Amino acid sequence: IDTDTNTDPIEVKKDPIGAYMDSTFSSGTQRRYYRRNEKTLKEFEVFVYNRHNLHPCSVSEDHIKSFNTHLKEGTAYVLQGPKNTSDDFDTSESTRAKRLSYISKFYAWLDERDVISDNPAKLAIESLDLSVKNKDRPLITLDEMAKFLQSLTDYFVKSWFIMLLKT
């Protein structure tokens, strides 16, 4: 068994996303999370190459911000596979924040192994202010909630909703 935890920066730079995915995700990782993370990183890699002709290890904070705009526009290369159309592609702030957090973790991993000198995603995320403080959820007024409760005919269901509202 090879117990060496050192990483050769040159080897990682050949395929940084592959190296990250191989070393970070074990067999116990949920497949859905693994695929989501990998698709996001591949999307970022394709975006950086197509738009800026750069390697993922050569990006700056501005490239991460432009990737956020790319996601916001819904013009994805990898994330919109054959099943997804532009109508199905989620461009909400919470989803974009989650995708940018995957990228930040990737760059933190590269930074720990001295492949890059700093984490450009961390700075970009802080400056983008992608706070998800219920921005994606509509606010329900007290009158709307009262009408909803009045529309419930089953007393058991109604009592559960009242209990949940009060707690």
Short mmCIF file of N, CA and C in Angstrom, two decimals:
data_model
loop_
_atom_site.label_atom_id
_atom_site.label_comp_id
_atom_site.label_asym_id
_atom_site.label_seq_id
_atom_site.Cartn_x
_atom_site.Cartn_y
_atom_site.Cartn_z
N ILE A 1 0.85 -1.18 0.00
CA ILE A 1 0.00 0.00 0.00
C ILE A 1 0.88 1.23 0.00
N ASP A 2 0.53 2.18 -0.85
CA ASP A 2 1.27 3.43 -0.91
C ASP A 2 0.66 4.39 0.10
N THR A 3 1.40 4.73 1.14
CA THR A 3 0.87 5.62 2.18
C THR A 3 1.42 7.03 2.04
N ASP A 4 2.08 7.31 0.94
CA ASP A 4 2.65 8.63 0.72
C ASP A 4 1.53 9.62 0.42
N THR A 5 1.43 10.69 1.20
CA THR A 5 0.37 11.68 1.01
C THR A 5 0.87 12.91 0.27
N ASN A 6 2.14 12.92 -0.12
CA ASN A 6 2.67 14.05 -0.87
C ASN A 6 2.08 14.07 -2.26
N THR A 7 1.95 15.26 -2.80
CA THR A 7 1.40 15.42 -4.13
C THR A 7 2.42 16.13 -5.00
N ASP A 8 2.61 15.60 -6.20
CA ASP A 8 3.50 16.24 -7.15
C ASP A 8 2.70 17.30 -7.90
N PRO A 9 3.00 18.58 -7.71
CA PRO A 9 2.22 19.65 -8.36
C PRO A 9 2.18 19.53 -9.87
N ILE A 10 3.25 19.06 -10.48
CA ILE A 10 3.28 18.92 -11.95
C ILE A 10 2.28 17.86 -12.40
N GLU A 11 2.23 16.75 -11.69
CA GLU A 11 1.28 15.69 -12.03
C GLU A 11 -0.16 16.16 -11.86
N VAL A 12 -0.40 16.91 -10.80
CA VAL A 12 -1.76 17.41 -10.55
C VAL A 12 -2.17 18.40 -11.64
N LYS A 13 -1.24 19.22 -12.10
CA LYS A 13 -1.56 20.22 -13.12
C LYS A 13 -1.94 19.59 -14.46
N LYS A 14 -1.53 18.35 -14.70
CA LYS A 14 -1.91 17.67 -15.94
C LYS A 14 -3.42 17.46 -15.99
N ASP A 15 -4.00 17.04 -14.88
CA ASP A 15 -5.44 16.82 -14.79
C ASP A 15 -5.88 17.18 -13.37
N PRO A 16 -6.01 18.48 -13.07
CA PRO A 16 -6.29 18.87 -11.68
C PRO A 16 -7.66 18.39 -11.19
N ILE A 17 -8.65 18.40 -12.04
CA ILE A 17 -9.99 17.99 -11.61
C ILE A 17 -10.02 16.48 -11.37
N GLY A 18 -9.40 15.73 -12.25
CA GLY A 18 -9.34 14.28 -12.06
C GLY A 18 -8.59 13.90 -10.79
N ALA A 19 -7.47 14.58 -10.53
CA ALA A 19 -6.70 14.31 -9.32
C ALA A 19 -7.51 14.66 -8.08
N TYR A 20 -8.21 15.78 -8.13
CA TYR A 20 -9.04 16.21 -7.00
C TYR A 20 -10.16 15.20 -6.74
N MET A 21 -10.85 14.80 -7.79
CA MET A 21 -11.96 13.87 -7.63
C MET A 21 -11.45 12.51 -7.11
N ASP A 22 -10.32 12.06 -7.62
CA ASP A 22 -9.77 10.77 -7.18
C ASP A 22 -9.36 10.80 -5.71
N SER A 23 -8.76 11.89 -5.28
CA SER A 23 -8.23 11.91 -3.91
C SER A 23 -9.27 12.33 -2.88
N THR A 24 -10.26 13.09 -3.27
CA THR A 24 -11.20 13.63 -2.30
C THR A 24 -12.39 12.72 -2.05
N PHE A 25 -12.88 12.10 -3.10
CA PHE A 25 -14.11 11.33 -2.96
C PHE A 25 -13.82 9.85 -2.87
N SER A 26 -14.23 9.28 -1.76
CA SER A 26 -14.02 7.85 -1.54
C SER A 26 -15.20 7.08 -2.11
N SER A 27 -15.14 5.79 -1.98
CA SER A 27 -16.21 4.94 -2.50
C SER A 27 -17.50 5.12 -1.70
N GLY A 28 -17.41 5.68 -0.50
CA GLY A 28 -18.59 5.89 0.32
C GLY A 28 -19.37 7.17 -0.04
N THR A 29 -18.82 7.96 -0.92
CA THR A 29 -19.48 9.21 -1.29
C THR A 29 -20.72 8.92 -2.13
N GLN A 30 -21.75 9.66 -1.87
CA GLN A 30 -22.96 9.48 -2.65
C GLN A 30 -22.68 9.81 -4.11
N ARG A 31 -23.18 8.99 -5.00
CA ARG A 31 -22.93 9.18 -6.43
C ARG A 31 -23.48 10.50 -6.93
N ARG A 32 -24.65 10.87 -6.44
CA ARG A 32 -25.28 12.10 -6.91
C ARG A 32 -24.43 13.31 -6.57
N TYR A 33 -23.91 13.34 -5.36
CA TYR A 33 -23.04 14.44 -4.94
C TYR A 33 -21.76 14.44 -5.75
N TYR A 34 -21.19 13.27 -5.97
CA TYR A 34 -19.97 13.13 -6.75
C TYR A 34 -20.19 13.66 -8.17
N ARG A 35 -21.29 13.22 -8.81
CA ARG A 35 -21.57 13.65 -10.19
C ARG A 35 -21.82 15.14 -10.27
N ARG A 36 -22.56 15.67 -9.30
CA ARG A 36 -22.85 17.11 -9.29
C ARG A 36 -21.56 17.92 -9.18
N ASN A 37 -20.69 17.48 -8.29
CA ASN A 37 -19.42 18.15 -8.09
C ASN A 37 -18.55 18.06 -9.34
N GLU A 38 -18.47 16.86 -9.90
CA GLU A 38 -17.64 16.66 -11.09
C GLU A 38 -18.17 17.45 -12.27
N LYS A 39 -19.49 17.45 -12.47
CA LYS A 39 -20.07 18.21 -13.58
C LYS A 39 -19.80 19.70 -13.43
N THR A 40 -19.90 20.21 -12.22
CA THR A 40 -19.64 21.63 -11.99
C THR A 40 -18.19 21.96 -12.30
N LEU A 41 -17.27 21.13 -11.85
CA LEU A 41 -15.86 21.38 -12.11
C LEU A 41 -15.53 21.24 -13.59
N LYS A 42 -16.13 20.28 -14.26
CA LYS A 42 -15.92 20.12 -15.71
C LYS A 42 -16.50 21.32 -16.46
N GLU A 43 -17.66 21.78 -16.01
CA GLU A 43 -18.27 22.97 -16.61
C GLU A 43 -17.34 24.17 -16.47
N PHE A 44 -16.76 24.31 -15.30
CA PHE A 44 -15.83 25.41 -15.06
C PHE A 44 -14.60 25.28 -15.95
N GLU A 45 -14.07 24.08 -16.06
CA GLU A 45 -12.90 23.85 -16.90
C GLU A 45 -13.18 24.20 -18.36
N VAL A 46 -14.31 23.76 -18.87
CA VAL A 46 -14.69 24.05 -20.26
C VAL A 46 -14.91 25.54 -20.45
N PHE A 47 -15.58 26.17 -19.48
CA PHE A 47 -15.83 27.61 -19.56
C PHE A 47 -14.53 28.40 -19.61
N VAL A 48 -13.62 28.09 -18.70
CA VAL A 48 -12.35 28.82 -18.62
C VAL A 48 -11.55 28.63 -19.91
N TYR A 49 -11.59 27.44 -20.47
CA TYR A 49 -10.85 27.20 -21.71
C TYR A 49 -11.52 27.89 -22.90
N ASN A 50 -12.84 27.73 -23.03
CA ASN A 50 -13.54 28.31 -24.19
C ASN A 50 -13.56 29.83 -24.17
N ARG A 51 -13.80 30.43 -23.03
CA ARG A 51 -13.92 31.89 -22.96
C ARG A 51 -12.60 32.61 -22.79
N HIS A 52 -11.68 32.01 -22.04
CA HIS A 52 -10.45 32.73 -21.69
C HIS A 52 -9.17 32.02 -22.14
N ASN A 53 -9.33 30.83 -22.72
CA ASN A 53 -8.19 30.04 -23.19
C ASN A 53 -7.15 29.84 -22.06
N LEU A 54 -7.65 29.45 -20.89
CA LEU A 54 -6.80 29.26 -19.71
C LEU A 54 -6.93 27.85 -19.16
N HIS A 55 -5.93 27.45 -18.42
CA HIS A 55 -5.93 26.21 -17.65
C HIS A 55 -6.60 26.51 -16.31
N PRO A 56 -7.31 25.57 -15.69
CA PRO A 56 -7.96 25.84 -14.40
C PRO A 56 -7.02 26.33 -13.31
N CYS A 57 -5.74 26.01 -13.39
CA CYS A 57 -4.79 26.45 -12.37
C CYS A 57 -4.30 27.88 -12.60
N SER A 58 -4.73 28.51 -13.69
CA SER A 58 -4.25 29.85 -14.03
C SER A 58 -5.32 30.93 -13.92
N VAL A 59 -6.42 30.65 -13.26
CA VAL A 59 -7.52 31.60 -13.22
C VAL A 59 -7.36 32.61 -12.09
N SER A 60 -8.11 33.69 -12.22
CA SER A 60 -8.11 34.72 -11.18
C SER A 60 -9.53 34.88 -10.63
N GLU A 61 -9.67 35.79 -9.70
CA GLU A 61 -10.96 36.08 -9.09
C GLU A 61 -11.97 36.52 -10.15
N ASP A 62 -11.52 37.29 -11.14
CA ASP A 62 -12.42 37.78 -12.20
C ASP A 62 -12.98 36.65 -13.04
N HIS A 63 -12.21 35.60 -13.25
CA HIS A 63 -12.69 34.46 -14.02
C HIS A 63 -13.80 33.72 -13.27
N ILE A 64 -13.66 33.64 -11.96
CA ILE A 64 -14.69 32.99 -11.14
C ILE A 64 -15.98 33.83 -11.21
N LYS A 65 -15.84 35.14 -11.15
CA LYS A 65 -17.01 36.02 -11.25
C LYS A 65 -17.68 35.89 -12.60
N SER A 66 -16.89 35.79 -13.66
CA SER A 66 -17.50 35.64 -14.98
C SER A 66 -18.15 34.27 -15.12
N PHE A 67 -17.63 33.26 -14.41
CA PHE A 67 -18.28 31.95 -14.41
C PHE A 67 -19.63 32.03 -13.71
N ASN A 68 -19.71 32.82 -12.66
CA ASN A 68 -21.00 33.04 -11.99
C ASN A 68 -22.00 33.66 -12.96
N THR A 69 -21.56 34.64 -13.74
CA THR A 69 -22.43 35.26 -14.74
C THR A 69 -22.84 34.24 -15.79
N HIS A 70 -21.91 33.40 -16.18
CA HIS A 70 -22.17 32.32 -17.14
C HIS A 70 -23.28 31.40 -16.62
N LEU A 71 -23.20 31.04 -15.34
CA LEU A 71 -24.24 30.20 -14.75
C LEU A 71 -25.56 30.94 -14.65
N LYS A 72 -25.49 32.22 -14.34
CA LYS A 72 -26.69 33.05 -14.19
C LYS A 72 -27.45 33.14 -15.51
N GLU A 73 -26.71 33.21 -16.62
CA GLU A 73 -27.32 33.29 -17.95
C GLU A 73 -27.91 31.97 -18.39
N GLY A 74 -27.50 30.88 -17.76
CA GLY A 74 -28.03 29.57 -18.11
C GLY A 74 -27.42 29.00 -19.37
N THR A 75 -26.25 29.48 -19.76
CA THR A 75 -25.59 28.99 -20.97
C THR A 75 -24.49 28.02 -20.59
N ALA A 76 -24.87 26.86 -20.12
CA ALA A 76 -23.89 25.88 -19.66
C ALA A 76 -23.54 24.91 -20.78
N TYR A 77 -22.31 24.43 -20.77
CA TYR A 77 -21.85 23.46 -21.76
C TYR A 77 -22.08 22.04 -21.29
N VAL A 78 -21.57 21.73 -20.09
CA VAL A 78 -21.61 20.37 -19.56
C VAL A 78 -22.86 20.14 -18.72
N LEU A 79 -23.23 21.12 -17.92
CA LEU A 79 -24.35 20.95 -16.99
C LEU A 79 -25.67 20.77 -17.72
N GLN A 80 -25.78 21.31 -18.92
CA GLN A 80 -26.99 21.11 -19.70
C GLN A 80 -26.77 19.94 -20.64
N GLY A 81 -26.93 18.77 -20.12
CA GLY A 81 -26.75 17.57 -20.92
C GLY A 81 -27.96 17.35 -21.82
N PRO A 82 -28.09 16.17 -22.40
CA PRO A 82 -29.21 15.89 -23.30
C PRO A 82 -30.58 15.96 -22.61
N LYS A 83 -30.60 15.71 -21.29
CA LYS A 83 -31.88 15.75 -20.58
C LYS A 83 -32.32 17.17 -20.27
N ASN A 84 -31.36 18.06 -20.04
CA ASN A 84 -31.68 19.42 -19.62
C ASN A 84 -31.80 20.35 -20.81
N THR A 85 -32.73 21.26 -20.70
CA THR A 85 -32.83 22.34 -21.67
C THR A 85 -32.61 23.63 -20.89
N SER A 86 -32.56 24.73 -21.58
CA SER A 86 -32.32 25.99 -20.88
C SER A 86 -33.47 26.30 -19.92
N ASP A 87 -34.67 25.75 -20.20
CA ASP A 87 -35.80 25.97 -19.29
C ASP A 87 -35.63 25.21 -17.98
N ASP A 88 -34.98 24.04 -18.04
CA ASP A 88 -34.80 23.20 -16.86
C ASP A 88 -33.58 23.58 -16.04
N PHE A 89 -32.68 24.37 -16.60
CA PHE A 89 -31.41 24.68 -15.95
C PHE A 89 -31.64 25.66 -14.81
N ASP A 90 -31.24 25.27 -13.60
CA ASP A 90 -31.47 26.08 -12.40
C ASP A 90 -30.41 27.17 -12.30
N THR A 91 -30.85 28.42 -12.34
CA THR A 91 -29.92 29.56 -12.26
C THR A 91 -30.13 30.37 -10.99
N SER A 92 -30.78 29.79 -10.00
CA SER A 92 -31.06 30.52 -8.76
C SER A 92 -29.77 30.81 -8.00
N GLU A 93 -29.83 31.80 -7.14
CA GLU A 93 -28.64 32.19 -6.37
C GLU A 93 -28.14 31.06 -5.48
N SER A 94 -29.07 30.33 -4.87
CA SER A 94 -28.64 29.26 -3.97
C SER A 94 -27.91 28.16 -4.73
N THR A 95 -28.37 27.83 -5.94
CA THR A 95 -27.69 26.81 -6.73
C THR A 95 -26.34 27.30 -7.21
N ARG A 96 -26.28 28.55 -7.64
CA ARG A 96 -24.99 29.10 -8.07
C ARG A 96 -24.01 29.17 -6.90
N ALA A 97 -24.50 29.52 -5.72
CA ALA A 97 -23.63 29.57 -4.54
C ALA A 97 -23.09 28.18 -4.22
N LYS A 98 -23.92 27.17 -4.37
CA LYS A 98 -23.49 25.79 -4.12
C LYS A 98 -22.42 25.38 -5.13
N ARG A 99 -22.65 25.71 -6.40
CA ARG A 99 -21.67 25.36 -7.43
C ARG A 99 -20.35 26.10 -7.23
N LEU A 100 -20.43 27.35 -6.83
CA LEU A 100 -19.20 28.09 -6.56
C LEU A 100 -18.48 27.56 -5.32
N SER A 101 -19.23 27.00 -4.37
CA SER A 101 -18.58 26.40 -3.19
C SER A 101 -17.80 25.15 -3.59
N TYR A 102 -18.32 24.39 -4.59
CA TYR A 102 -17.57 23.23 -5.09
C TYR A 102 -16.23 23.68 -5.67
N ILE A 103 -16.27 24.78 -6.41
CA ILE A 103 -15.06 25.31 -7.03
C ILE A 103 -14.10 25.81 -5.95
N SER A 104 -14.64 26.45 -4.92
CA SER A 104 -13.80 26.94 -3.83
C SER A 104 -13.10 25.79 -3.11
N LYS A 105 -13.83 24.70 -2.88
CA LYS A 105 -13.22 23.52 -2.24
C LYS A 105 -12.12 22.94 -3.12
N PHE A 106 -12.36 22.94 -4.42
CA PHE A 106 -11.36 22.45 -5.37
C PHE A 106 -10.09 23.28 -5.28
N TYR A 107 -10.22 24.60 -5.27
CA TYR A 107 -9.04 25.47 -5.19
C TYR A 107 -8.39 25.43 -3.81
N ALA A 108 -9.16 25.20 -2.77
CA ALA A 108 -8.57 25.03 -1.44
C ALA A 108 -7.71 23.77 -1.41
N TRP A 109 -8.20 22.72 -2.07
CA TRP A 109 -7.43 21.47 -2.16
C TRP A 109 -6.13 21.71 -2.92
N LEU A 110 -6.19 22.43 -4.04
CA LEU A 110 -4.99 22.74 -4.82
C LEU A 110 -4.02 23.59 -4.02
N ASP A 111 -4.56 24.54 -3.26
CA ASP A 111 -3.73 25.42 -2.45
C ASP A 111 -3.00 24.63 -1.34
N GLU A 112 -3.68 23.70 -0.72
CA GLU A 112 -3.08 22.86 0.33
C GLU A 112 -1.89 22.06 -0.20
N ARG A 113 -1.94 21.70 -1.47
CA ARG A 113 -0.89 20.88 -2.07
C ARG A 113 0.15 21.71 -2.82
N ASP A 114 0.11 23.02 -2.62
CA ASP A 114 1.06 23.96 -3.24
C ASP A 114 1.07 23.89 -4.77
N VAL A 115 -0.08 23.59 -5.35
CA VAL A 115 -0.20 23.60 -6.80
C VAL A 115 -0.47 25.03 -7.27
N ILE A 116 -1.23 25.78 -6.48
CA ILE A 116 -1.49 27.20 -6.75
C ILE A 116 -1.11 27.99 -5.50
N SER A 117 -1.01 29.31 -5.65
CA SER A 117 -0.56 30.12 -4.51
C SER A 117 -1.70 30.65 -3.65
N ASP A 118 -2.91 30.79 -4.20
CA ASP A 118 -4.05 31.24 -3.39
C ASP A 118 -5.35 30.71 -4.00
N ASN A 119 -6.43 30.89 -3.27
CA ASN A 119 -7.74 30.40 -3.69
C ASN A 119 -8.52 31.56 -4.31
N PRO A 120 -8.58 31.65 -5.65
CA PRO A 120 -9.29 32.75 -6.28
C PRO A 120 -10.80 32.68 -6.07
N ALA A 121 -11.32 31.48 -5.87
CA ALA A 121 -12.76 31.33 -5.70
C ALA A 121 -13.24 31.91 -4.37
N LYS A 122 -12.43 31.77 -3.34
CA LYS A 122 -12.80 32.29 -2.03
C LYS A 122 -13.01 33.80 -2.08
N LEU A 123 -12.09 34.50 -2.71
CA LEU A 123 -12.20 35.95 -2.84
C LEU A 123 -13.40 36.35 -3.70
N ALA A 124 -13.63 35.61 -4.77
CA ALA A 124 -14.74 35.92 -5.67
C ALA A 124 -16.08 35.72 -4.97
N ILE A 125 -16.21 34.63 -4.23
CA ILE A 125 -17.47 34.34 -3.54
C ILE A 125 -17.76 35.41 -2.50
N GLU A 126 -16.73 35.84 -1.78
CA GLU A 126 -16.92 36.89 -0.78
C GLU A 126 -17.37 38.20 -1.42
N SER A 127 -16.84 38.53 -2.59
CA SER A 127 -17.20 39.79 -3.23
C SER A 127 -18.52 39.72 -3.99
N LEU A 128 -18.98 38.52 -4.34
CA LEU A 128 -20.24 38.38 -5.07
C LEU A 128 -21.47 38.53 -4.18
N ASP A 129 -21.33 38.31 -2.89
CA ASP A 129 -22.44 38.37 -1.95
C ASP A 129 -23.61 37.50 -2.41
N LEU A 130 -23.36 36.21 -2.45
CA LEU A 130 -24.39 35.26 -2.85
C LEU A 130 -25.13 34.73 -1.63
N SER A 131 -25.53 35.63 -0.78
CA SER A 131 -26.26 35.20 0.40
C SER A 131 -27.63 34.72 -0.03
N VAL A 132 -28.06 33.64 0.54
CA VAL A 132 -29.31 33.02 0.15
C VAL A 132 -30.33 33.14 1.27
N LYS A 133 -30.47 34.31 1.79
CA LYS A 133 -31.38 34.55 2.90
C LYS A 133 -32.82 34.62 2.40
N ASN A 134 -33.35 33.47 2.05
CA ASN A 134 -34.74 33.34 1.60
C ASN A 134 -35.05 34.19 0.38
N LYS A 135 -34.07 34.49 -0.45
CA LYS A 135 -34.34 35.26 -1.66
C LYS A 135 -35.11 34.44 -2.68
N ASP A 136 -34.92 33.14 -2.67
CA ASP A 136 -35.58 32.29 -3.65
C ASP A 136 -37.00 31.90 -3.22
N ARG A 137 -37.34 32.18 -1.99
CA ARG A 137 -38.65 31.77 -1.48
C ARG A 137 -39.58 32.97 -1.41
N PRO A 138 -40.81 32.80 -1.89
CA PRO A 138 -41.75 33.91 -1.79
C PRO A 138 -42.24 34.07 -0.35
N LEU A 139 -42.47 35.30 0.04
CA LEU A 139 -43.00 35.57 1.37
C LEU A 139 -44.51 35.42 1.34
N ILE A 140 -45.05 34.78 2.35
CA ILE A 140 -46.50 34.57 2.44
C ILE A 140 -47.03 35.52 3.50
N THR A 141 -48.05 36.27 3.13
CA THR A 141 -48.63 37.22 4.07
C THR A 141 -49.50 36.48 5.07
N LEU A 142 -49.84 37.16 6.15
CA LEU A 142 -50.69 36.58 7.17
C LEU A 142 -52.08 36.27 6.62
N ASP A 143 -52.60 37.15 5.75
CA ASP A 143 -53.92 36.91 5.14
C ASP A 143 -53.91 35.67 4.26
N GLU A 144 -52.84 35.50 3.49
CA GLU A 144 -52.75 34.32 2.62
C GLU A 144 -52.69 33.03 3.46
N MET A 145 -51.98 33.09 4.57
CA MET A 145 -51.89 31.91 5.44
C MET A 145 -53.24 31.62 6.09
N ALA A 146 -53.94 32.67 6.49
CA ALA A 146 -55.27 32.49 7.09
C ALA A 146 -56.23 31.86 6.09
N LYS A 147 -56.19 32.31 4.84
CA LYS A 147 -57.05 31.73 3.80
C LYS A 147 -56.70 30.27 3.56
N PHE A 148 -55.40 29.96 3.58
CA PHE A 148 -54.97 28.58 3.40
C PHE A 148 -55.51 27.69 4.53
N LEU A 149 -55.37 28.16 5.77
CA LEU A 149 -55.86 27.37 6.91
C LEU A 149 -57.36 27.19 6.87
N GLN A 150 -58.07 28.22 6.42
CA GLN A 150 -59.53 28.12 6.32
C GLN A 150 -59.94 27.14 5.23
N SER A 151 -59.10 26.98 4.21
CA SER A 151 -59.45 26.07 3.11
C SER A 151 -59.26 24.60 3.49
N LEU A 152 -58.53 24.33 4.55
CA LEU A 152 -58.32 22.94 4.97
C LEU A 152 -59.58 22.41 5.64
N THR A 153 -60.05 21.28 5.16
CA THR A 153 -61.28 20.69 5.71
C THR A 153 -61.00 19.60 6.73
N ASP A 154 -59.88 18.94 6.62
CA ASP A 154 -59.53 17.88 7.56
C ASP A 154 -58.94 18.52 8.82
N TYR A 155 -59.58 18.30 9.98
CA TYR A 155 -59.14 18.93 11.22
C TYR A 155 -57.78 18.43 11.69
N PHE A 156 -57.50 17.18 11.38
CA PHE A 156 -56.21 16.62 11.75
C PHE A 156 -55.08 17.35 11.02
N VAL A 157 -55.23 17.52 9.71
CA VAL A 157 -54.22 18.22 8.90
C VAL A 157 -54.14 19.68 9.33
N LYS A 158 -55.29 20.28 9.57
CA LYS A 158 -55.31 21.68 9.99
C LYS A 158 -54.58 21.87 11.32
N SER A 159 -54.77 20.95 12.26
CA SER A 159 -54.12 21.06 13.55
C SER A 159 -52.60 20.94 13.41
N TRP A 160 -52.13 20.09 12.52
CA TRP A 160 -50.70 19.97 12.28
C TRP A 160 -50.12 21.27 11.74
N PHE A 161 -50.79 21.87 10.77
CA PHE A 161 -50.30 23.13 10.21
C PHE A 161 -50.28 24.24 11.28
N ILE A 162 -51.29 24.30 12.11
CA ILE A 162 -51.34 25.32 13.16
C ILE A 162 -50.20 25.09 14.15
N MET A 163 -49.98 23.81 14.52
CA MET A 163 -48.89 23.52 15.42
C MET A 163 -47.54 23.92 14.82
N LEU A 164 -47.34 23.62 13.54
CA LEU A 164 -46.09 23.98 12.88
C LEU A 164 -45.92 25.48 12.78
N LEU A 165 -46.99 26.19 12.53
CA LEU A 165 -46.91 27.64 12.43
C LEU A 165 -46.59 28.28 13.79
N LYS A 166 -47.15 27.72 14.82
CA LYS A 166 -46.93 28.29 16.16
C LYS A 166 -45.54 27.98 16.70
N THR A 167 -44.94 26.89 16.26
CA THR A 167 -43.60 26.56 16.74
C THR A 167 -42.58 27.12 15.82
#
